[in-house]
PDB file of C-alpha atoms in Angstrom:
ATOM      1  CA  MET A 178     -15.583  -0.467 -22.610  1.00 95.00           C
ATOM      2  CA  ARG A 179     -15.016   2.614 -20.476  1.00 96.00           C
ATOM      3  CA  ALA A 180     -11.648   3.587 -19.021  1.00 97.00           C
ATOM      4  CA  ILE A 181     -10.251   6.503 -17.064  1.00 97.00           C
ATOM      5  CA  LEU A 182      -7.386   7.676 -19.271  1.00 97.00           C
ATOM      6  CA  CYS A 183      -4.265   9.738 -18.779  1.00 97.00           C
ATOM      7  CA  LYS A 184      -3.732  11.352 -22.179  1.00 96.00           C
ATOM      8  CA  GLU A 185      -1.342  13.995 -20.888  1.00 96.00           C
ATOM      9  CA  LEU A 186       0.747  14.034 -17.732  1.00 96.00           C
ATOM     10  CA  GLY A 187      -0.728  16.141 -14.970  1.00 95.00           C
ATOM     11  CA  PRO A 188      -2.979  16.150 -11.885  1.00 94.00           C
ATOM     12  CA  ALA A 189      -6.231  14.209 -11.569  1.00 95.00           C
ATOM     13  CA  ASN A 190      -8.312  16.884 -13.295  1.00 94.00           C
ATOM     14  CA  THR A 191      -6.479  16.150 -16.560  1.00 95.00           C
ATOM     15  CA  LEU A 192      -7.802  12.577 -16.634  1.00 97.00           C
ATOM     16  CA  VAL A 193     -10.818  11.751 -18.820  1.00 97.00           C
ATOM     17  CA  ILE A 194     -13.318   8.905 -19.153  1.00 97.00           C
ATOM     18  CA  ASP A 195     -13.341   7.504 -22.671  1.00 96.00           C
ATOM     19  CA  ASP A 196     -14.557   4.469 -24.613  1.00 96.00           C
ATOM     20  CA  ILE A 197     -11.752   2.211 -25.811  1.00 95.00           C
ATOM     21  CA  ALA A 198     -11.537  -1.204 -27.429  1.00 95.00           C
ATOM     22  CA  SER A 199     -11.937  -4.238 -25.210  1.00 96.00           C
ATOM     23  CA  PRO A 200      -8.529  -5.918 -24.745  1.00 95.00           C
ATOM     24  CA  ALA A 201      -7.781  -9.511 -25.764  1.00 95.00           C
ATOM     25  CA  PRO A 202      -5.628 -11.768 -23.591  1.00 96.00           C
ATOM     26  CA  GLY A 203      -2.371 -13.032 -25.030  1.00 95.00           C
ATOM     27  CA  LYS A 204      -0.355 -16.081 -24.064  1.00 96.00           C
ATOM     28  CA  GLY A 205      -0.213 -16.436 -20.280  1.00 95.00           C
ATOM     29  CA  GLU A 206      -2.671 -13.577 -19.769  1.00 96.00           C
ATOM     30  CA  VAL A 207      -6.124 -13.319 -18.200  1.00 97.00           C
ATOM     31  CA  LYS A 208      -8.883 -10.907 -19.169  1.00 98.00           C
ATOM     32  CA  VAL A 209     -10.758  -9.612 -16.118  1.00 98.00           C
ATOM     33  CA  ARG A 210     -13.980  -7.650 -15.693  1.00 98.00           C
ATOM     34  CA  VAL A 211     -12.949  -5.115 -13.056  1.00 98.00           C
ATOM     35  CA  LYS A 212     -15.400  -4.796 -10.191  1.00 98.00           C
ATOM     36  CA  ALA A 213     -13.369  -2.500  -7.920  1.00 97.00           C
ATOM     37  CA  ALA A 214      -9.948  -0.851  -7.947  1.00 97.00           C
ATOM     38  CA  GLY A 215      -7.852   0.048  -4.931  1.00 95.00           C
ATOM     39  CA  LEU A 216      -6.162   3.453  -4.894  1.00 94.00           C
ATOM     40  CA  ASN A 217      -2.595   3.905  -3.702  1.00 90.00           C
ATOM     41  CA  PHE A 218      -0.230   6.858  -3.467  1.00 86.00           C
ATOM     42  CA  PRO A 219       1.729   5.772  -6.579  1.00 88.00           C
ATOM     43  CA  ASP A 220      -1.462   6.338  -8.600  1.00 94.00           C
ATOM     44  CA  THR A 221      -1.169  10.054  -7.867  1.00 92.00           C
ATOM     45  CA  LEU A 222       2.465  10.052  -9.011  1.00 92.00           C
ATOM     46  CA  ILE A 223       2.229   7.952 -12.167  1.00 95.00           C
ATOM     47  CA  ILE A 224      -0.248  10.322 -13.843  1.00 96.00           C
ATOM     48  CA  GLU A 225       2.226  13.176 -13.361  1.00 94.00           C
ATOM     49  CA  GLY A 226       5.241  11.215 -14.582  1.00 94.00           C
ATOM     50  CA  LYS A 227       6.806  11.179 -11.117  1.00 89.00           C
ATOM     51  CA  TYR A 228       6.807   7.435 -10.492  1.00 88.00           C
ATOM     52  CA  GLN A 229       9.380   4.753 -11.327  1.00 83.00           C
ATOM     53  CA  ILE A 230       6.952   3.237 -13.853  1.00 86.00           C
ATOM     54  CA  LYS A 231       6.310   5.538 -16.820  1.00 93.00           C
ATOM     55  CA  PRO A 232       3.717   4.027 -19.205  1.00 95.00           C
ATOM     56  CA  GLU A 233       3.344   5.217 -22.764  1.00 95.00           C
ATOM     57  CA  LEU A 234       0.465   7.684 -23.223  1.00 96.00           C
ATOM     58  CA  PRO A 235      -2.454   7.239 -23.209  1.00 96.00           C
ATOM     59  CA  PHE A 236      -2.853   4.823 -20.312  1.00 96.00           C
ATOM     60  CA  SER A 237      -5.255   4.085 -17.507  1.00 97.00           C
ATOM     61  CA  PRO A 238      -3.865   4.376 -13.950  1.00 97.00           C
ATOM     62  CA  GLY A 239      -4.723   1.954 -11.156  1.00 96.00           C
ATOM     63  CA  GLY A 240      -2.277  -0.523  -9.660  1.00 92.00           C
ATOM     64  CA  GLU A 241      -4.599  -3.088  -8.081  1.00 95.00           C
ATOM     65  CA  MET A 242      -8.063  -4.442  -8.639  1.00 97.00           C
ATOM     66  CA  ALA A 243     -10.603  -7.184  -7.973  1.00 97.00           C
ATOM     67  CA  GLY A 244     -12.979  -8.679 -10.476  1.00 97.00           C
ATOM     68  CA  GLU A 245     -14.148 -11.711 -12.430  1.00 97.00           C
ATOM     69  CA  VAL A 246     -12.292 -13.666 -15.097  1.00 98.00           C
ATOM     70  CA  LEU A 247     -13.858 -13.203 -18.543  1.00 97.00           C
ATOM     71  CA  GLU A 248     -11.389 -15.096 -20.707  1.00 96.00           C
ATOM     72  CA  VAL A 249      -7.982 -16.739 -20.477  1.00 97.00           C
ATOM     73  CA  GLY A 250      -5.161 -16.802 -23.007  1.00 96.00           C
ATOM     74  CA  ASP A 251      -3.153 -19.771 -24.210  1.00 95.00           C
ATOM     75  CA  GLY A 252      -1.155 -21.533 -21.529  1.00 95.00           C
ATOM     76  CA  VAL A 253      -3.147 -20.235 -18.554  1.00 95.00           C
ATOM     77  CA  LYS A 254      -3.665 -23.139 -16.155  1.00 92.00           C
ATOM     78  CA  ASN A 255      -4.678 -21.664 -12.810  1.00 92.00           C
ATOM     79  CA  PHE A 256      -7.721 -19.553 -13.719  1.00 96.00           C
ATOM     80  CA  LYS A 257     -10.967 -20.018 -15.616  1.00 95.00           C
ATOM     81  CA  ALA A 258     -13.888 -17.886 -16.751  1.00 96.00           C
ATOM     82  CA  GLY A 259     -16.210 -16.853 -13.930  1.00 96.00           C
ATOM     83  CA  GLN A 260     -13.562 -17.106 -11.214  1.00 97.00           C
ATOM     84  CA  ARG A 261     -13.180 -14.206  -8.756  1.00 97.00           C
ATOM     85  CA  VAL A 262      -9.674 -12.783  -8.689  1.00 97.00           C
ATOM     86  CA  MET A 263      -7.673  -9.908  -7.309  1.00 94.00           C
ATOM     87  CA  GLY A 264      -4.307  -8.725  -8.438  1.00 90.00           C
ATOM     88  CA  LEU A 265      -1.616  -6.207  -9.147  1.00 88.00           C
ATOM     89  CA  THR A 266      -1.588  -4.414 -12.450  1.00 91.00           C
ATOM     90  CA  GLY A 267       1.029  -1.663 -12.137  1.00 88.00           C
ATOM     91  CA  TYR A 268      -1.443   0.487 -14.021  1.00 94.00           C
ATOM     92  CA  GLY A 269      -4.629  -0.037 -16.029  1.00 96.00           C
ATOM     93  CA  ALA A 270      -7.095  -0.960 -13.281  1.00 97.00           C
ATOM     94  CA  PHE A 271      -9.235   2.177 -13.621  1.00 98.00           C
ATOM     95  CA  ALA A 272     -11.123   0.519 -16.464  1.00 97.00           C
ATOM     96  CA  GLU A 273     -14.060  -1.835 -16.914  1.00 97.00           C
ATOM     97  CA  GLU A 274     -11.827  -4.564 -18.346  1.00 97.00           C
ATOM     98  CA  ILE A 275      -8.127  -5.330 -18.116  1.00 98.00           C
ATOM     99  CA  VAL A 276      -5.658  -7.968 -19.263  1.00 97.00           C
ATOM    100  CA  VAL A 277      -3.296  -9.172 -16.537  1.00 95.00           C
ATOM    101  CA  PRO A 278      -0.424 -11.706 -16.569  1.00 93.00           C
ATOM    102  CA  GLU A 279      -1.496 -14.897 -14.818  1.00 92.00           C
ATOM    103  CA  ASN A 280       1.287 -14.621 -12.224  1.00 88.00           C
ATOM    104  CA  ARG A 281      -0.089 -11.294 -10.989  1.00 88.00           C
ATOM    105  CA  LEU A 282      -3.478 -12.674 -10.013  1.00 93.00           C
ATOM    106  CA  ILE A 283      -4.672 -14.320  -6.807  1.00 91.00           C
ATOM    107  CA  PRO A 284      -7.979 -16.152  -6.247  1.00 93.00           C
ATOM    108  CA  VAL A 285     -10.283 -14.190  -3.936  1.00 94.00           C
ATOM    109  CA  PRO A 286     -10.922 -16.252  -0.787  1.00 89.00           C
ATOM    110  CA  ASP A 287     -14.394 -17.015   0.483  1.00 86.00           C
ATOM    111  CA  GLY A 288     -15.672 -14.303   2.783  1.00 87.00           C
ATOM    112  CA  MET A 289     -13.820 -11.447   1.058  1.00 93.00           C
ATOM    113  CA  ASN A 290     -15.963  -9.020  -0.962  1.00 94.00           C
ATOM    114  CA  ASP A 291     -14.770  -7.140  -4.048  1.00 95.00           C
ATOM    115  CA  HIS A 292     -14.053  -3.853  -2.257  1.00 95.00           C
ATOM    116  CA  THR A 293     -11.947  -5.607   0.365  1.00 94.00           C
ATOM    117  CA  ALA A 294     -10.147  -7.677  -2.266  1.00 95.00           C
ATOM    118  CA  ALA A 295      -9.293  -4.546  -4.248  1.00 95.00           C
ATOM    119  CA  ALA A 296      -7.856  -2.962  -1.106  1.00 92.00           C
ATOM    120  CA  PHE A 297      -5.792  -5.922   0.065  1.00 93.00           C
ATOM    121  CA  SER A 298      -2.788  -6.839  -2.052  1.00 90.00           C
ATOM    122  CA  MET A 299      -0.621  -3.743  -2.186  1.00 90.00           C
ATOM    123  CA  VAL A 300      -0.853  -2.455   1.386  1.00 92.00           C
ATOM    124  CA  TYR A 301      -0.522  -5.826   3.080  1.00 95.00           C
ATOM    125  CA  GLY A 302       2.000  -7.108   0.559  1.00 94.00           C
ATOM    126  CA  THR A 303       4.185  -4.027   1.082  1.00 95.00           C
ATOM    127  CA  SER A 304       3.938  -3.979   4.852  1.00 97.00           C
ATOM    128  CA  TYR A 305       4.431  -7.720   5.338  1.00 98.00           C
ATOM    129  CA  HIS A 306       7.481  -7.755   3.075  1.00 98.00           C
ATOM    130  CA  ALA A 307       8.829  -4.728   4.940  1.00 98.00           C
ATOM    131  CA  LEU A 308       8.392  -6.209   8.399  1.00 98.00           C
ATOM    132  CA  LYS A 309       9.277  -9.807   7.573  1.00 98.00           C
ATOM    133  CA  GLN A 310      12.032  -9.755   4.949  1.00 98.00           C
ATOM    134  CA  ARG A 311      13.469  -6.261   5.328  1.00 98.00           C
ATOM    135  CA  ALA A 312      13.226  -5.714   9.105  1.00 98.00           C
ATOM    136  CA  ASN A 313      13.082  -9.335  10.322  1.00 98.00           C
ATOM    137  CA  ILE A 314      10.977  -7.989  13.167  1.00 98.00           C
ATOM    138  CA  GLN A 315      10.849 -10.158  16.286  1.00 97.00           C
ATOM    139  CA  PRO A 316       8.199 -10.616  18.991  1.00 98.00           C
ATOM    140  CA  GLY A 317       8.683  -8.088  21.774  1.00 97.00           C
ATOM    141  CA  GLU A 318      10.429  -5.500  19.599  1.00 98.00           C
ATOM    142  CA  THR A 319       9.130  -1.946  19.353  1.00 98.00           C
ATOM    143  CA  LEU A 320       7.698  -0.848  15.991  1.00 98.00           C
ATOM    144  CA  LEU A 321       7.156   2.845  15.235  1.00 98.00           C
ATOM    145  CA  VAL A 322       4.721   3.456  12.351  1.00 98.00           C
ATOM    146  CA  LEU A 323       4.649   6.895  10.737  1.00 97.00           C
ATOM    147  CA  GLY A 324       1.494   7.811   8.819  1.00 94.00           C
ATOM    148  CA  ALA A 325      -0.255   5.090  10.777  1.00 94.00           C
ATOM    149  CA  SER A 326      -3.768   5.820   9.487  1.00 89.00           C
ATOM    150  CA  GLY A 327      -2.953   5.563   5.785  1.00 86.00           C
ATOM    151  CA  GLY A 328      -3.278   2.381   3.747  1.00 87.00           C
ATOM    152  CA  VAL A 329       0.199   0.905   4.223  1.00 92.00           C
ATOM    153  CA  GLY A 330       0.594   2.438   7.685  1.00 94.00           C
ATOM    154  CA  LEU A 331      -2.585   0.886   9.017  1.00 94.00           C
ATOM    155  CA  ALA A 332      -1.589  -2.464   7.519  1.00 95.00           C
ATOM    156  CA  ALA A 333       1.789  -2.162   9.272  1.00 97.00           C
ATOM    157  CA  VAL A 334       0.030  -1.546  12.594  1.00 97.00           C
ATOM    158  CA  GLU A 335      -2.127  -4.661  12.190  1.00 96.00           C
ATOM    159  CA  LEU A 336       0.733  -6.848  10.984  1.00 97.00           C
ATOM    160  CA  GLY A 337       3.114  -5.565  13.649  1.00 97.00           C
ATOM    161  CA  LYS A 338       0.649  -6.643  16.321  1.00 97.00           C
ATOM    162  CA  ALA A 339       0.062  -9.994  14.621  1.00 96.00           C
ATOM    163  CA  MET A 340       3.843 -10.541  14.576  1.00 97.00           C
ATOM    164  CA  GLY A 341       4.168  -9.803  18.298  1.00 97.00           C
ATOM    165  CA  ALA A 342       5.589  -6.279  18.262  1.00 98.00           C
ATOM    166  CA  ASN A 343       4.771  -3.367  20.551  1.00 98.00           C
ATOM    167  CA  VAL A 344       3.330  -0.839  18.090  1.00 98.00           C
ATOM    168  CA  ILE A 345       3.596   2.951  18.352  1.00 98.00           C
ATOM    169  CA  ALA A 346       1.288   4.699  15.886  1.00 98.00           C
ATOM    170  CA  CYS A 347       2.083   8.242  14.713  1.00 97.00           C
ATOM    171  CA  ALA A 348      -0.300  10.441  12.753  1.00 94.00           C
ATOM    172  CA  SER A 349      -1.349  14.072  12.352  1.00 91.00           C
ATOM    173  CA  SER A 350      -4.696  14.055  14.179  1.00 92.00           C
ATOM    174  CA  ASP A 351      -6.438  12.381  17.092  1.00 93.00           C
ATOM    175  CA  GLU A 352      -9.124  11.129  14.696  1.00 92.00           C
ATOM    176  CA  LYS A 353      -6.508   9.315  12.601  1.00 92.00           C
ATOM    177  CA  LEU A 354      -4.862   7.918  15.712  1.00 95.00           C
ATOM    178  CA  GLU A 355      -8.167   6.502  16.914  1.00 94.00           C
ATOM    179  CA  VAL A 356      -8.285   4.436  13.721  1.00 93.00           C
ATOM    180  CA  ALA A 357      -4.779   3.145  14.465  1.00 95.00           C
ATOM    181  CA  ARG A 358      -5.783   2.332  18.038  1.00 96.00           C
ATOM    182  CA  GLU A 359      -8.720   0.299  16.760  1.00 94.00           C
ATOM    183  CA  ALA A 360      -6.250  -1.580  14.531  1.00 93.00           C
ATOM    184  CA  GLY A 361      -4.247  -2.581  17.611  1.00 94.00           C
ATOM    185  CA  ALA A 362      -1.698   0.180  18.272  1.00 97.00           C
ATOM    186  CA  ASP A 363      -0.314   0.134  21.829  1.00 97.00           C
ATOM    187  CA  ASP A 364       0.742   3.796  21.955  1.00 97.00           C
ATOM    188  CA  LEU A 365      -0.228   6.922  20.012  1.00 97.00           C
ATOM    189  CA  ILE A 366       1.684  10.088  19.086  1.00 97.00           C
ATOM    190  CA  ASN A 367       0.037  13.063  17.404  1.00 97.00           C
ATOM    191  CA  TYR A 368       2.988  14.691  15.660  1.00 94.00           C
ATOM    192  CA  ALA A 369       0.906  17.722  14.730  1.00 92.00           C
ATOM    193  CA  GLU A 370       0.618  18.579  18.442  1.00 94.00           C
ATOM    194  CA  GLU A 371       3.790  17.012  19.883  1.00 93.00           C
ATOM    195  CA  ASP A 372       7.362  17.244  18.680  1.00 94.00           C
ATOM    196  CA  LEU A 373       8.045  13.710  17.461  1.00 95.00           C
ATOM    197  CA  LYS A 374      11.688  13.605  18.543  1.00 95.00           C
ATOM    198  CA  ASP A 375      10.925  14.926  22.038  1.00 95.00           C
ATOM    199  CA  ALA A 376       7.901  12.658  22.505  1.00 95.00           C
ATOM    200  CA  LEU A 377       9.884   9.561  21.577  1.00 96.00           C
ATOM    201  CA  LYS A 378      12.864  10.535  23.724  1.00 95.00           C
ATOM    202  CA  LYS A 379      10.581  11.006  26.722  1.00 96.00           C
ATOM    203  CA  ARG A 380       8.530   7.830  26.275  1.00 96.00           C
ATOM    204  CA  TYR A 381      11.195   5.514  24.852  1.00 96.00           C
ATOM    205  CA  PRO A 382      14.600   6.529  26.246  1.00 96.00           C
ATOM    206  CA  LYS A 383      16.170   3.287  24.963  1.00 95.00           C
ATOM    207  CA  GLY A 384      14.877   3.965  21.462  1.00 97.00           C
ATOM    208  CA  VAL A 385      12.684   1.959  19.088  1.00 98.00           C
ATOM    209  CA  ASP A 386      13.730  -1.148  17.178  1.00 98.00           C
ATOM    210  CA  VAL A 387      11.983  -0.691  13.830  1.00 98.00           C
ATOM    211  CA  ILE A 388      10.700   2.458  12.123  1.00 98.00           C
ATOM    212  CA  TYR A 389       8.182   2.021   9.303  1.00 98.00           C
ATOM    213  CA  ASP A 390       8.295   5.230   7.247  1.00 97.00           C
ATOM    214  CA  PRO A 391       5.962   5.839   4.290  1.00 95.00           C
ATOM    215  CA  VAL A 392       5.918   9.597   5.034  1.00 93.00           C
ATOM    216  CA  GLY A 393       9.416  11.084   4.686  1.00 91.00           C
ATOM    217  CA  ASP A 394      10.022  14.838   5.060  1.00 92.00           C
ATOM    218  CA  LYS A 395      11.121  16.044   8.533  1.00 93.00           C
ATOM    219  CA  PHE A 396       9.628  13.030  10.291  1.00 94.00           C
ATOM    220  CA  THR A 397      12.266  10.575   9.072  1.00 95.00           C
ATOM    221  CA  GLU A 398      15.210  12.182  10.850  1.00 96.00           C
ATOM    222  CA  ALA A 399      13.167  12.911  13.992  1.00 95.00           C
ATOM    223  CA  ALA A 400      12.282   9.227  14.268  1.00 96.00           C
ATOM    224  CA  LEU A 401      15.790   8.035  13.356  1.00 97.00           C
ATOM    225  CA  ARG A 402      17.307  10.080  16.186  1.00 96.00           C
ATOM    226  CA  ASN A 403      15.342   7.839  18.561  1.00 96.00           C
ATOM    227  CA  MET A 404      16.484   4.551  17.076  1.00 97.00           C
ATOM    228  CA  ALA A 405      17.697   1.764  19.353  1.00 97.00           C
ATOM    229  CA  TRP A 406      21.008  -0.037  18.810  1.00 97.00           C
ATOM    230  CA  ASN A 407      20.724  -2.521  15.905  1.00 97.00           C
ATOM    231  CA  GLY A 408      17.499  -0.799  14.822  1.00 98.00           C
ATOM    232  CA  ARG A 409      16.107  -0.761  11.271  1.00 98.00           C
ATOM    233  CA  LEU A 410      14.675   2.234   9.443  1.00 98.00           C
ATOM    234  CA  LEU A 411      12.341   1.077   6.658  1.00 98.00           C
ATOM    235  CA  ILE A 412      12.104   3.574   3.797  1.00 97.00           C
ATOM    236  CA  VAL A 413       8.684   2.852   2.276  1.00 96.00           C
ATOM    237  CA  GLY A 414       7.693   6.132   0.589  1.00 90.00           C
ATOM    238  CA  PHE A 415       7.428   9.900   0.776  1.00 89.00           C
ATOM    239  CA  ALA A 416       3.739  10.772   1.185  1.00 83.00           C
ATOM    240  CA  ALA A 417       4.606  14.110   2.792  1.00 80.00           C
ATOM    241  CA  GLY A 418       6.229  15.172  -0.459  1.00 79.00           C
ATOM    242  CA  ASP A 419       9.860  15.886   0.396  1.00 86.00           C
ATOM    243  CA  ILE A 420      12.510  13.161   0.212  1.00 92.00           C
ATOM    244  CA  PRO A 421      14.578  13.532   3.414  1.00 92.00           C
ATOM    245  CA  LYS A 422      18.344  14.008   3.356  1.00 94.00           C
ATOM    246  CA  ILE A 423      19.395  11.765   6.223  1.00 93.00           C
ATOM    247  CA  PRO A 424      22.675  12.580   8.021  1.00 94.00           C
ATOM    248  CA  ALA A 425      24.758   9.451   7.424  1.00 94.00           C
ATOM    249  CA  ASN A 426      26.480   9.766  10.807  1.00 95.00           C
ATOM    250  CA  LEU A 427      23.211   8.819  12.530  1.00 94.00           C
ATOM    251  CA  ALA A 428      23.415   5.299  11.095  1.00 95.00           C
ATOM    252  CA  LEU A 429      26.978   5.052  12.409  1.00 96.00           C
ATOM    253  CA  LEU A 430      26.172   6.379  15.887  1.00 95.00           C
ATOM    254  CA  LYS A 431      23.036   4.261  16.264  1.00 95.00           C
ATOM    255  CA  GLY A 432      24.575   1.098  14.823  1.00 97.00           C
ATOM    256  CA  CYS A 433      21.397   0.834  12.759  1.00 97.00           C
ATOM    257  CA  SER A 434      20.383  -0.068   9.221  1.00 97.00           C
ATOM    258  CA  ILE A 435      18.560   2.108   6.697  1.00 97.00           C
ATOM    259  CA  VAL A 436      16.636  -0.311   4.488  1.00 98.00           C
ATOM    260  CA  GLY A 437      14.723   0.362   1.270  1.00 97.00           C
ATOM    261  CA  VAL A 438      11.332  -1.276   0.718  1.00 97.00           C
ATOM    262  CA  PHE A 439      10.226  -1.571  -2.928  1.00 93.00           C
ATOM    263  CA  TRP A 440       7.569  -4.252  -2.901  1.00 91.00           C
ATOM    264  CA  GLY A 441       6.828  -4.039  -6.622  1.00 86.00           C
ATOM    265  CA  ALA A 442      10.426  -4.914  -7.491  1.00 89.00           C
ATOM    266  CA  PHE A 443      10.463  -7.618  -4.808  1.00 93.00           C
ATOM    267  CA  THR A 444       7.490  -9.370  -6.419  1.00 88.00           C
ATOM    268  CA  GLN A 445       9.451  -9.549  -9.691  1.00 86.00           C
ATOM    269  CA  GLN A 446      12.851 -10.398  -8.226  1.00 92.00           C
ATOM    270  CA  GLU A 447      11.634 -12.967  -5.683  1.00 92.00           C
ATOM    271  CA  PRO A 448       8.242 -14.217  -6.928  1.00 85.00           C
ATOM    272  CA  GLN A 449       8.234 -17.443  -4.932  1.00 88.00           C
ATOM    273  CA  VAL A 450       8.940 -15.645  -1.672  1.00 94.00           C
ATOM    274  CA  ASN A 451       6.161 -13.190  -2.488  1.00 90.00           C
ATOM    275  CA  ILE A 452       3.726 -16.054  -3.149  1.00 86.00           C
ATOM    276  CA  GLN A 453       4.587 -17.498   0.263  1.00 92.00           C
ATOM    277  CA  ASN A 454       3.950 -14.093   1.810  1.00 95.00           C
ATOM    278  CA  ILE A 455       0.538 -13.880   0.143  1.00 90.00           C
ATOM    279  CA  MET A 456      -0.380 -17.343   1.414  1.00 88.00           C
ATOM    280  CA  GLU A 457       0.552 -16.330   4.951  1.00 95.00           C
ATOM    281  CA  LEU A 458      -1.432 -13.103   4.634  1.00 95.00           C
ATOM    282  CA  MET A 459      -4.489 -15.059   3.528  1.00 91.00           C
ATOM    283  CA  GLN A 460      -4.129 -17.229   6.618  1.00 92.00           C
ATOM    284  CA  LEU A 461      -4.000 -14.127   8.814  1.00 94.00           C
ATOM    285  CA  PHE A 462      -7.116 -12.774   7.071  1.00 92.00           C
ATOM    286  CA  GLY A 463      -8.908 -16.080   7.586  1.00 90.00           C
ATOM    287  CA  GLN A 464      -7.977 -15.994  11.272  1.00 91.00           C
ATOM    288  CA  GLY A 465      -9.379 -12.470  11.611  1.00 90.00           C
ATOM    289  CA  LYS A 466      -5.996 -10.997  12.564  1.00 91.00           C
ATOM    290  CA  ILE A 467      -6.014  -8.511   9.683  1.00 92.00           C
ATOM    291  CA  LYS A 468      -8.988  -6.730   8.159  1.00 88.00           C
ATOM    292  CA  PRO A 469      -8.645  -4.006   5.527  1.00 88.00           C
ATOM    293  CA  ARG A 470     -10.292  -0.784   6.580  1.00 89.00           C
ATOM    294  CA  ILE A 471     -12.079   0.908   3.684  1.00 91.00           C
ATOM    295  CA  SER A 472     -11.966   4.645   4.316  1.00 85.00           C
ATOM    296  CA  GLN A 473     -14.103   5.704   1.342  1.00 91.00           C
ATOM    297  CA  VAL A 474     -15.675   4.137  -1.744  1.00 95.00           C
ATOM    298  CA  PHE A 475     -16.129   6.360  -4.793  1.00 96.00           C
ATOM    299  CA  LYS A 476     -18.138   5.857  -7.953  1.00 96.00           C
ATOM    300  CA  PHE A 477     -16.252   5.356 -11.222  1.00 96.00           C
ATOM    301  CA  GLU A 478     -17.070   8.917 -12.286  1.00 96.00           C
ATOM    302  CA  GLU A 479     -15.741  10.306  -8.970  1.00 96.00           C
ATOM    303  CA  TYR A 480     -12.109   9.444  -9.693  1.00 96.00           C
ATOM    304  CA  GLU A 481     -10.953  13.041  -9.083  1.00 95.00           C
ATOM    305  CA  GLN A 482     -12.373  13.048  -5.559  1.00 95.00           C
ATOM    306  CA  ALA A 483     -10.934   9.588  -4.945  1.00 95.00           C
ATOM    307  CA  LEU A 484      -7.405  10.652  -5.921  1.00 95.00           C
ATOM    308  CA  ALA A 485      -7.810  13.887  -3.944  1.00 93.00           C
ATOM    309  CA  ALA A 486      -8.449  11.823  -0.814  1.00 90.00           C
ATOM    310  CA  LEU A 487      -4.911  10.492  -1.210  1.00 86.00           C
ATOM    311  CA  THR A 488      -3.141  13.736  -2.120  1.00 84.00           C
ATOM    312  CA  SER A 489      -4.843  15.612   0.728  1.00 82.00           C
ATOM    313  CA  ARG A 490      -3.889  12.795   3.137  1.00 74.00           C
ATOM    314  CA  THR A 491      -7.412  12.740   4.574  1.00 74.00           C
ATOM    315  CA  ALA A 492      -7.988   9.018   4.021  1.00 74.00           C
ATOM    316  CA  LYS A 493      -8.096   6.819   7.108  1.00 78.00           C
ATOM    317  CA  GLY A 494      -7.468   3.433   5.546  1.00 80.00           C
ATOM    318  CA  LYS A 495      -7.942   2.483   1.904  1.00 88.00           C
ATOM    319  CA  VAL A 496      -9.736   4.368  -0.840  1.00 93.00           C
ATOM    320  CA  VAL A 497     -11.606   2.226  -3.392  1.00 96.00           C
ATOM    321  CA  LEU A 498     -13.065   3.016  -6.806  1.00 96.00           C
ATOM    322  CA  ASP A 499     -16.292   1.097  -7.431  1.00 96.00           C
ATOM    323  CA  VAL A 500     -15.847   0.353 -11.148  1.00 96.00           C
ATOM    324  CA  ALA A 501     -18.877  -1.911 -11.625  1.00 89.00           C
ATOM    325  CA  GLY A 502     -21.364   0.222  -9.680  1.00 78.00           C
ATOM    326  CA  GLN A 503     -22.002  -2.267  -6.889  1.00 64.00           C
TER     327      GLN A 503
END
């Protein structure tokens, strides 16, 4: 089978496509023919050795996928050959076949195609966990979403609206903000043209209740300075590159919380809660309240361009790798 391999740590142009042996499922594992793989910002970090997970070389990147069950290992009870599944892999999804632990797979619901399924789990899982468990967001509260046109940001906009919040979308261009508006954002701020701190102070003098921040850099502190009393700053990631050094006195003065969001660890530490989250997300999908936006679909051989869409921050929604050539 073919796989996109990281044989040495470095940028996307160091990856290669190679033929490797087809994997065999062990106890509690499922072998899947990968149809499509969703791309996420951690994929750009893991190949350079900059992510929390550091696989042994060589490895295939790719943290989520959708496909069809080929074979199940001993003890697997919930899946069978021919069944459509989607799931989280950590890495390894940029390959034609993969072996995945049973507890990391979810049946694909009727009405969801492979590209959508490959783009679903990580962004909605992260954003729902962030807003529900970490922020405990309430109807009527104000949610500020930084990087609102990216994968997790756009999911946060949709979920914030579905959970009854007033959503402020922030992004670096009017084109990106239009995507967030279509996803349900109530207000838009172009922080490439407006100073974020000044814009928020003018529009929301009482501050915002929840800040969803997958961006980092200078935007974190600017948003935090406009936090309402008892507000919650959700630290989701650092897509802008620099990890901000937040003045600790701001948390004191605002009476607010600074809360980390590490969905991958949450799924391992609290698997039953995560399963409940996934069930609720599937209900929202079935009700039409959330719908993954696929920004671009790339062929298997176009993995460099696909990863570049993330590092250049040009994607408006999710980027998907079409592994099976659909």
